[in-house]
CSV table of C-alpha atoms and ligand atoms in Angstrom, one decimal:
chain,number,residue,atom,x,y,z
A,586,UNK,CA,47.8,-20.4,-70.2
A,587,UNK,CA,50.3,-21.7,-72.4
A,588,UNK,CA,53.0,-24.5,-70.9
A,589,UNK,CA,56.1,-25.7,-72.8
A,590,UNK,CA,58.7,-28.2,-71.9
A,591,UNK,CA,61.8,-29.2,-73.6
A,592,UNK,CA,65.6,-30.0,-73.7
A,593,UNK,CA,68.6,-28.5,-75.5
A,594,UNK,CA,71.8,-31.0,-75.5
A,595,UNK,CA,75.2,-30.3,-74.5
A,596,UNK,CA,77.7,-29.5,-77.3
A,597,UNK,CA,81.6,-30.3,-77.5
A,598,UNK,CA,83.1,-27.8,-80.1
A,599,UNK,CA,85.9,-27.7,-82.7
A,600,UNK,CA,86.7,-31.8,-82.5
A,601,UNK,CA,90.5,-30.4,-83.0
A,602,UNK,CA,91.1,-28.6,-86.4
A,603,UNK,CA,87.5,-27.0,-86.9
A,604,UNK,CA,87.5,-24.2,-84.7
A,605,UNK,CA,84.8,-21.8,-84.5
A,606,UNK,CA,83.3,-24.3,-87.1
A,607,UNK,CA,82.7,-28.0,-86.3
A,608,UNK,CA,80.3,-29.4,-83.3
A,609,UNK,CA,79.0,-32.8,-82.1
A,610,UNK,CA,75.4,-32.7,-79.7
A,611,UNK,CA,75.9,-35.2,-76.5
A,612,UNK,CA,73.6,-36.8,-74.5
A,613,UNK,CA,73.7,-34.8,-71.8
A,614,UNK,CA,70.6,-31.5,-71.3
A,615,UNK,CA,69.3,-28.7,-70.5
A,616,UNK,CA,65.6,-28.4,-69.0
A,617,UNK,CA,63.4,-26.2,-69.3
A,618,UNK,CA,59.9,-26.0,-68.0
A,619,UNK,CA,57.9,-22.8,-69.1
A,620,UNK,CA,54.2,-21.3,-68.7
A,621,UNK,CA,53.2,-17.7,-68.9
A,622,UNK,CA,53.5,-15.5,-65.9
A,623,UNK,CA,52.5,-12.0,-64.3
A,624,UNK,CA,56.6,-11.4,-64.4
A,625,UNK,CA,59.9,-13.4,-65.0
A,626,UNK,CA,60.5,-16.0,-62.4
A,627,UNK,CA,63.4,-18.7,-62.4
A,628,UNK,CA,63.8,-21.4,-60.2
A,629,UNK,CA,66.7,-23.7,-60.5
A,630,UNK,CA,66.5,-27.9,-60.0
A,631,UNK,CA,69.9,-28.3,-59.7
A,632,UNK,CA,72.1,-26.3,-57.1
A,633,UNK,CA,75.4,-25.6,-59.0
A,634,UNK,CA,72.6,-23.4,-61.1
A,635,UNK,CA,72.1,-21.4,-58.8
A,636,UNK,CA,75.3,-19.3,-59.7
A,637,UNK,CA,73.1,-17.9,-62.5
A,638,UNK,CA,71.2,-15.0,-62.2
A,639,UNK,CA,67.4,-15.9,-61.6
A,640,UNK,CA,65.8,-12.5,-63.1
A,641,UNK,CA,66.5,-10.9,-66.9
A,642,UNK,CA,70.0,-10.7,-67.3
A,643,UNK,CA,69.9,-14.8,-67.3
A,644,UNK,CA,70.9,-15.8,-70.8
A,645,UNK,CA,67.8,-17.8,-71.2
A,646,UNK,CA,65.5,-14.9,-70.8
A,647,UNK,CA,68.0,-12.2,-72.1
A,648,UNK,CA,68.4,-14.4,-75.8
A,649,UNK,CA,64.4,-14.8,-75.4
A,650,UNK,CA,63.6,-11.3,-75.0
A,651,UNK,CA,66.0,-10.1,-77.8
A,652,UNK,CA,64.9,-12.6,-79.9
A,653,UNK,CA,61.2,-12.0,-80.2
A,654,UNK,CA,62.7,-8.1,-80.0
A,655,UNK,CA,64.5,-8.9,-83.4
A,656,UNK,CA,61.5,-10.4,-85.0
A,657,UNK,CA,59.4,-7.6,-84.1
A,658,UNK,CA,57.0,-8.8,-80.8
A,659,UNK,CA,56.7,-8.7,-77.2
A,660,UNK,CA,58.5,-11.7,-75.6
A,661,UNK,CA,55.7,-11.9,-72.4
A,662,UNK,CA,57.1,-12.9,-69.1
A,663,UNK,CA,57.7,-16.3,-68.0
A,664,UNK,CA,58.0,-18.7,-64.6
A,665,UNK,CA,60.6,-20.7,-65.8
A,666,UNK,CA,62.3,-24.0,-63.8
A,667,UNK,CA,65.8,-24.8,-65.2
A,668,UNK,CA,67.5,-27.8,-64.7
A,669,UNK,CA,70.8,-28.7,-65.8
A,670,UNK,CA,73.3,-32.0,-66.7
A,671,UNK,CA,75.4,-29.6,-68.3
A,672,UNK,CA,78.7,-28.2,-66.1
A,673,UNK,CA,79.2,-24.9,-66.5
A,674,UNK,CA,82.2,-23.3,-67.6
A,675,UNK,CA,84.1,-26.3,-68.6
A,676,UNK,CA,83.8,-26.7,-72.6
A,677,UNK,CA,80.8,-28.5,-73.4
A,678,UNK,CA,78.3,-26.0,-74.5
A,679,UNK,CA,76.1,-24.5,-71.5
A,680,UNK,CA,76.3,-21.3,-72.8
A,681,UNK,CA,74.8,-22.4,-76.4
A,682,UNK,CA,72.5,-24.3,-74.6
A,683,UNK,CA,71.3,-21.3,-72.6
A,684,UNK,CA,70.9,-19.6,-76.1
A,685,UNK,CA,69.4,-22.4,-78.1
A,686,UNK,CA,66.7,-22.2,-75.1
A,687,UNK,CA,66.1,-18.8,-75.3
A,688,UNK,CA,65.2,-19.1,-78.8
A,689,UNK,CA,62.9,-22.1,-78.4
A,690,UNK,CA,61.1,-19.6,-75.7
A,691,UNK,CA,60.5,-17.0,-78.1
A,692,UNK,CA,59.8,-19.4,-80.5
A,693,UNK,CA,56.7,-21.2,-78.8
A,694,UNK,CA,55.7,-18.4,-76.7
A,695,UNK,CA,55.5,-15.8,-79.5
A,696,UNK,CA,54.6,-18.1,-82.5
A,697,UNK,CA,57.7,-17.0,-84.5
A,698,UNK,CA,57.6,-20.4,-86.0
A,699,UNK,CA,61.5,-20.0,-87.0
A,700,UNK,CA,63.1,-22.7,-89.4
A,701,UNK,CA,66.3,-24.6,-87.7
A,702,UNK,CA,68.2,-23.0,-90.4
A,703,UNK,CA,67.1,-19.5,-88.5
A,704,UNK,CA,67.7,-20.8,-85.0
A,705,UNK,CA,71.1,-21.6,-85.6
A,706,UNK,CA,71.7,-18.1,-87.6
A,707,UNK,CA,70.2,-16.5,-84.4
A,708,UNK,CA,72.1,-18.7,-82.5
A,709,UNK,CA,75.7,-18.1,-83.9
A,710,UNK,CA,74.6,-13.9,-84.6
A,711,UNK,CA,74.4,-14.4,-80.5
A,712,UNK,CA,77.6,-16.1,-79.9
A,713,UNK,CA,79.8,-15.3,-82.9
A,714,UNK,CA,80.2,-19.0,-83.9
A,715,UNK,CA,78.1,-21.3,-85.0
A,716,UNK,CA,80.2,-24.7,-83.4
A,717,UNK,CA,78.0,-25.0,-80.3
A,718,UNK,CA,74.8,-23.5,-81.1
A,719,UNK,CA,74.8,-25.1,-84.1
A,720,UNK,CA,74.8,-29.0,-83.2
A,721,UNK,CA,72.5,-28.0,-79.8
A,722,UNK,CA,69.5,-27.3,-82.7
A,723,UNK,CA,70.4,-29.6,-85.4
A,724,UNK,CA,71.7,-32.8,-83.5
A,725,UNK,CA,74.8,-34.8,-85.0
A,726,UNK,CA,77.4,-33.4,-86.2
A,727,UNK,CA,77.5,-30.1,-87.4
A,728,UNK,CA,80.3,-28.1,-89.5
A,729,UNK,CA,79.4,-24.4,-90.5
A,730,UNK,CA,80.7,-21.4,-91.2
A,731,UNK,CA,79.4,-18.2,-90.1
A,732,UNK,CA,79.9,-14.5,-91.2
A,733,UNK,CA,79.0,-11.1,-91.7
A,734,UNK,CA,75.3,-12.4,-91.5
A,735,UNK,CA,75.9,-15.1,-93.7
A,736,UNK,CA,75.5,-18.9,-92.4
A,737,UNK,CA,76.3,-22.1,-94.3
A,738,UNK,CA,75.8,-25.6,-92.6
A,739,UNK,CA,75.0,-29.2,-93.0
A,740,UNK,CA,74.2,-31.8,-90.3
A,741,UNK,CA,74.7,-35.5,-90.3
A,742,UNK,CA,74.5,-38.7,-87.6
A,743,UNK,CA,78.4,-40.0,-86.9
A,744,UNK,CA,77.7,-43.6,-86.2
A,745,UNK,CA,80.1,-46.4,-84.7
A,746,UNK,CA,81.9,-43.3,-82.1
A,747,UNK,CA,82.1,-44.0,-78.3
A,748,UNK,CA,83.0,-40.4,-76.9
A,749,UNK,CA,84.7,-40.5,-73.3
A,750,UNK,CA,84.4,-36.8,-71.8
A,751,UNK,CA,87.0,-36.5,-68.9
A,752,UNK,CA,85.9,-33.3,-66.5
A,753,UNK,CA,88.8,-31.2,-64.4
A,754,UNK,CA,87.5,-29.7,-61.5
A,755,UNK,CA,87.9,-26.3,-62.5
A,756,UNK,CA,87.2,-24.4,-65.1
A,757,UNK,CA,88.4,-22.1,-67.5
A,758,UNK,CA,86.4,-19.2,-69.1
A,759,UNK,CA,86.1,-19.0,-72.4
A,760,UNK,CA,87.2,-15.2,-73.1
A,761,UNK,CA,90.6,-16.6,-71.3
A,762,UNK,CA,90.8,-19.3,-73.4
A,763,UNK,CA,90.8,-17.2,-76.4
A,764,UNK,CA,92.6,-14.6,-74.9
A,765,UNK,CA,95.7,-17.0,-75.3
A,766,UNK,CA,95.3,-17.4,-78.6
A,767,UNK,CA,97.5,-15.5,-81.3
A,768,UNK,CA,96.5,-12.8,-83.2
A,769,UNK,CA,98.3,-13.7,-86.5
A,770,UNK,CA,99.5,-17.4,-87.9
A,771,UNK,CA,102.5,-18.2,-90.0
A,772,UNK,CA,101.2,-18.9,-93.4
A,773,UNK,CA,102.2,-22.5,-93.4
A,774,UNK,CA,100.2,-23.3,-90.2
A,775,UNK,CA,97.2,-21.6,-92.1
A,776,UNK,CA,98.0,-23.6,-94.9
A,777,UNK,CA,98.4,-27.1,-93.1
A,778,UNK,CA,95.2,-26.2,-91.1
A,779,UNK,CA,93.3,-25.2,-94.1
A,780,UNK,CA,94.2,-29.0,-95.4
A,781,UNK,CA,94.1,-31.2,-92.5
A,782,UNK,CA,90.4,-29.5,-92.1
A,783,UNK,CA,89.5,-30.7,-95.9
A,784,UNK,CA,91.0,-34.1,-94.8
A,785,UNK,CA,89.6,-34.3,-91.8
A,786,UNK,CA,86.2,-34.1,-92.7
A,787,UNK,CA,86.4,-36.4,-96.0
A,788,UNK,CA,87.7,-39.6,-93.3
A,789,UNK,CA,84.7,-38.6,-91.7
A,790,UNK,CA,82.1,-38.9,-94.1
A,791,UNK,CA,84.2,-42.1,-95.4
A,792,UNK,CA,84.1,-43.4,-91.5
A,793,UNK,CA,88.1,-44.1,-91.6
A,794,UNK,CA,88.3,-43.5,-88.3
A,795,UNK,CA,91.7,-43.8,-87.7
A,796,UNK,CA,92.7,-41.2,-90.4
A,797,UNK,CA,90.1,-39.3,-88.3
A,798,UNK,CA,91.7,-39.2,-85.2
A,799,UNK,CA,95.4,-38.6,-86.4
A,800,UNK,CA,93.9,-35.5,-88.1
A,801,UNK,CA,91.7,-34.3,-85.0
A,802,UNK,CA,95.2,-34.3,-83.2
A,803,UNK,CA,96.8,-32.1,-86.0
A,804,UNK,CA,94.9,-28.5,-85.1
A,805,UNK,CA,97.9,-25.3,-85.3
A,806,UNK,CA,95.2,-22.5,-84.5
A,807,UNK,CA,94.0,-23.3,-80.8
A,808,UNK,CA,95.5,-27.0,-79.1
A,809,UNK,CA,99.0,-25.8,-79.2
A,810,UNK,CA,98.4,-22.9,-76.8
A,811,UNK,CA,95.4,-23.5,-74.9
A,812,UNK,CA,96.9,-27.1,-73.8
A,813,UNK,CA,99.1,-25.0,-71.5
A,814,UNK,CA,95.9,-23.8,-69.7
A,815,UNK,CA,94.9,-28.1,-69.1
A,816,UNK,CA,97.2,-29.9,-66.5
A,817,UNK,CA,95.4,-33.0,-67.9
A,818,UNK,CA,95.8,-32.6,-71.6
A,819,UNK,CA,99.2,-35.2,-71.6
A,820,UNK,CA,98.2,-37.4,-69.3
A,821,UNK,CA,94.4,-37.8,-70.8
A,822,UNK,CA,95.9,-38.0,-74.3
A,823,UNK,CA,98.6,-40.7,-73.2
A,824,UNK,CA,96.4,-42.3,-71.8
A,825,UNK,CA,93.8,-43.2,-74.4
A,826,UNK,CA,95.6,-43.4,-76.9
A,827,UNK,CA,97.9,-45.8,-75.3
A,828,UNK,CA,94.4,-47.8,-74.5
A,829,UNK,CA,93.6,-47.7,-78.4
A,830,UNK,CA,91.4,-44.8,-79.0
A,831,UNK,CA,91.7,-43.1,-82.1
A,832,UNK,CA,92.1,-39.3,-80.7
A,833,UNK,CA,92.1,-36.8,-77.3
A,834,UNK,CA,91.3,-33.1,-78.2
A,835,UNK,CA,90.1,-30.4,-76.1
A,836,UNK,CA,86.5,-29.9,-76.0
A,837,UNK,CA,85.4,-26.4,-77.0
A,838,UNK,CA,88.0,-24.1,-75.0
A,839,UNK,CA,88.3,-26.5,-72.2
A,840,UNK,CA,89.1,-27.6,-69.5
A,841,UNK,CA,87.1,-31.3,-70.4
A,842,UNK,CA,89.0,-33.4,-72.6
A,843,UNK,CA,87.2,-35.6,-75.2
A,844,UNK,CA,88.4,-39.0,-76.1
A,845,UNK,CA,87.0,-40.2,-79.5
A,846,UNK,CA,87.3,-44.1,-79.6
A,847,UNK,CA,85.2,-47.6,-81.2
A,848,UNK,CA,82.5,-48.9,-79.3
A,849,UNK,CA,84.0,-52.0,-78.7
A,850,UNK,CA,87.3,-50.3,-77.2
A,851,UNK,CA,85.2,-47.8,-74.9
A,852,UNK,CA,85.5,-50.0,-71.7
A,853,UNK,CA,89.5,-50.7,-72.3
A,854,UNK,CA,89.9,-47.1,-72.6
A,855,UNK,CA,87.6,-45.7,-70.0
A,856,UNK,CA,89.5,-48.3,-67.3
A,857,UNK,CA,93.2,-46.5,-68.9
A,858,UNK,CA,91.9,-43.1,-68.2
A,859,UNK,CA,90.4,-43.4,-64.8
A,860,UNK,CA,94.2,-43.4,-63.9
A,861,UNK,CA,94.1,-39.9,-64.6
A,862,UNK,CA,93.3,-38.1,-61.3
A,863,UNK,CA,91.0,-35.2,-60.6
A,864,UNK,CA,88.7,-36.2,-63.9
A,865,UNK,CA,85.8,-37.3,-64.0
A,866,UNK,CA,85.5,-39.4,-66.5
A,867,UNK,CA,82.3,-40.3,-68.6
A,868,UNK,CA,81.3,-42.3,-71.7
A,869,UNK,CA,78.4,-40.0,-73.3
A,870,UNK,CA,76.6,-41.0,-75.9
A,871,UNK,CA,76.3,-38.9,-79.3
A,872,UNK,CA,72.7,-36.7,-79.3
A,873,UNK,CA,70.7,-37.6,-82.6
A,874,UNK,CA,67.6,-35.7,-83.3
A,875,UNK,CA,65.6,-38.1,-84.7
B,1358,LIG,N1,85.0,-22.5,-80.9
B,1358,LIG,C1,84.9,-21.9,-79.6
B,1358,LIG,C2,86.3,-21.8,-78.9
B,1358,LIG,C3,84.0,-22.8,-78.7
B,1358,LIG,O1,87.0,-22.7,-79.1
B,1358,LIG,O2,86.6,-20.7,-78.4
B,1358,LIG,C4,83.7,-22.2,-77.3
B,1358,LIG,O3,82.9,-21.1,-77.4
């Protein structure tokens, strides 16, 4: 009987001004063990799983049963064991990852023998966006734009980045968090995003760093009202920066924090935000694929 096993990284979405659009993968997994089975069977590794359903409403199974569904097959029932470095509920891509594994299941167990390019179009027809699913398939960092069926991307390695997550102890639920969100902007902030955006991604590519950071700390669509929901988001922010890293932003709709700094400055900065209380705080490294 067939056996696959795997891993689908973490995912800290938007980076500040590219909502719903820009991604980076992290170092940090979900596992998953398959083989073929008489019927669906989950068993968790890792207890703060165990929240999760264990039968066919689990995201895993549900996105692998619709997705062999959608490409016209039987999805046949799995034993699956799940283990987990990824918190849930807290911003850095467990759902995605749950998706992204789903497909991989229906994938492999059904031969579909899908292109990334229609993993991550699956991915984002599933969640709406394309930011976390997105860098969870390709690695790196991702920016794409998703719509009506339609999917552009491109995916690159972001060299010479320490990233610093820093992990509330509660967690916020991502309908809340855009639940707070407006449903109209003034034109200039649509304006101003729609240029810091542009810049943002061309200090990127051109690794000015610093430029990079005072532009991740420029978003007007989300940071301005879903900082209210994050006790930490001043303190972090004050912190870092104060310590030399180049920008705090909220990772995907929060609560985690994630500080963006150089390599050489990740110690000095790490030591400045472990005076932040109820964190935890983490150097992760970036997820490549290759
Ligand atoms: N871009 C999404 C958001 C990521 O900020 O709501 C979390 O799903």
């Amino acid at each position: 009987m067939a056996t696959h096993q795997f891993k689908v990284p973490a995912t800290s979405a938007n980076l500040g001004p590219g909502f719903d659009s820009v991604g980076l993968a992290l170092e940090k997994f979900l596992y998953i063990e398959a083989a073929e089975s008489e019927r669906w069977e989950v068993r968790f590794r890792d207890d703060f799983l165990k929240v999760l359903p264990d039968d066919e409403t689990n995201l895993v199974i549900e996105t692998a049963i619709g997705t062999a569904r959608k490409y016209g097959v039987e999805m046949p029932p799995l034993r699956i064991s799940m283990g987990s470095e990824i918190p849930l509920t807290h911003g850095m891509g467990s759902s995605a990852s749950a998706i992204v594994a789903g497909i991989e299941l229906a994938d492999r167990f059904c031969g579909l023998n899908l292109s990334e390019f229609e993993k991550v179009l699956r991915g984002s027809e599933i969640e709406g966006h394309p930011d976390n699913v997105g860098p969870s398939v390709t690695g790196g960092l991702f920016v794409g734009y998703y719509k009506d069926d339609e999917l552009f991307y491109n995916a690159l390695d972001l060299d010479g980045l320490e990233i610093i997550m820093s992990v509330p102890d509660y967690e916020i639920d991502t309908k809340a968090a855009r639940g707070v969100l407006p449903e109209m902007y003034p034109k200039q902030d649509a304006v101003d995003q729609n240029a810091i955006g542009n810049a943002l991604l061309m200090a990127m590519f051109a690794k000015d760093f610093r430029s990079m950071g005072r532009l991740m700390m420029e978003d007007r669509l989300h940071e301005p009202y879903r900082r209210e929901l994050i006790r930490e988001y001043g303190p972090v922010r004050q912190a870092a920066l104060g310590a030399g890293a180049y920008a705090t932003v909220i990772s995907g709709a929060g609560p985690t924090l994630m500080t963006v700094c150089d390599r050489a400055d990740s110690e000095r900065v790490l030591e400045a935000l472990r005076s932040v209380p109820d964190c935890i705080h983490e150097c992760i490294r970036l997820y490549k694929k290759i």
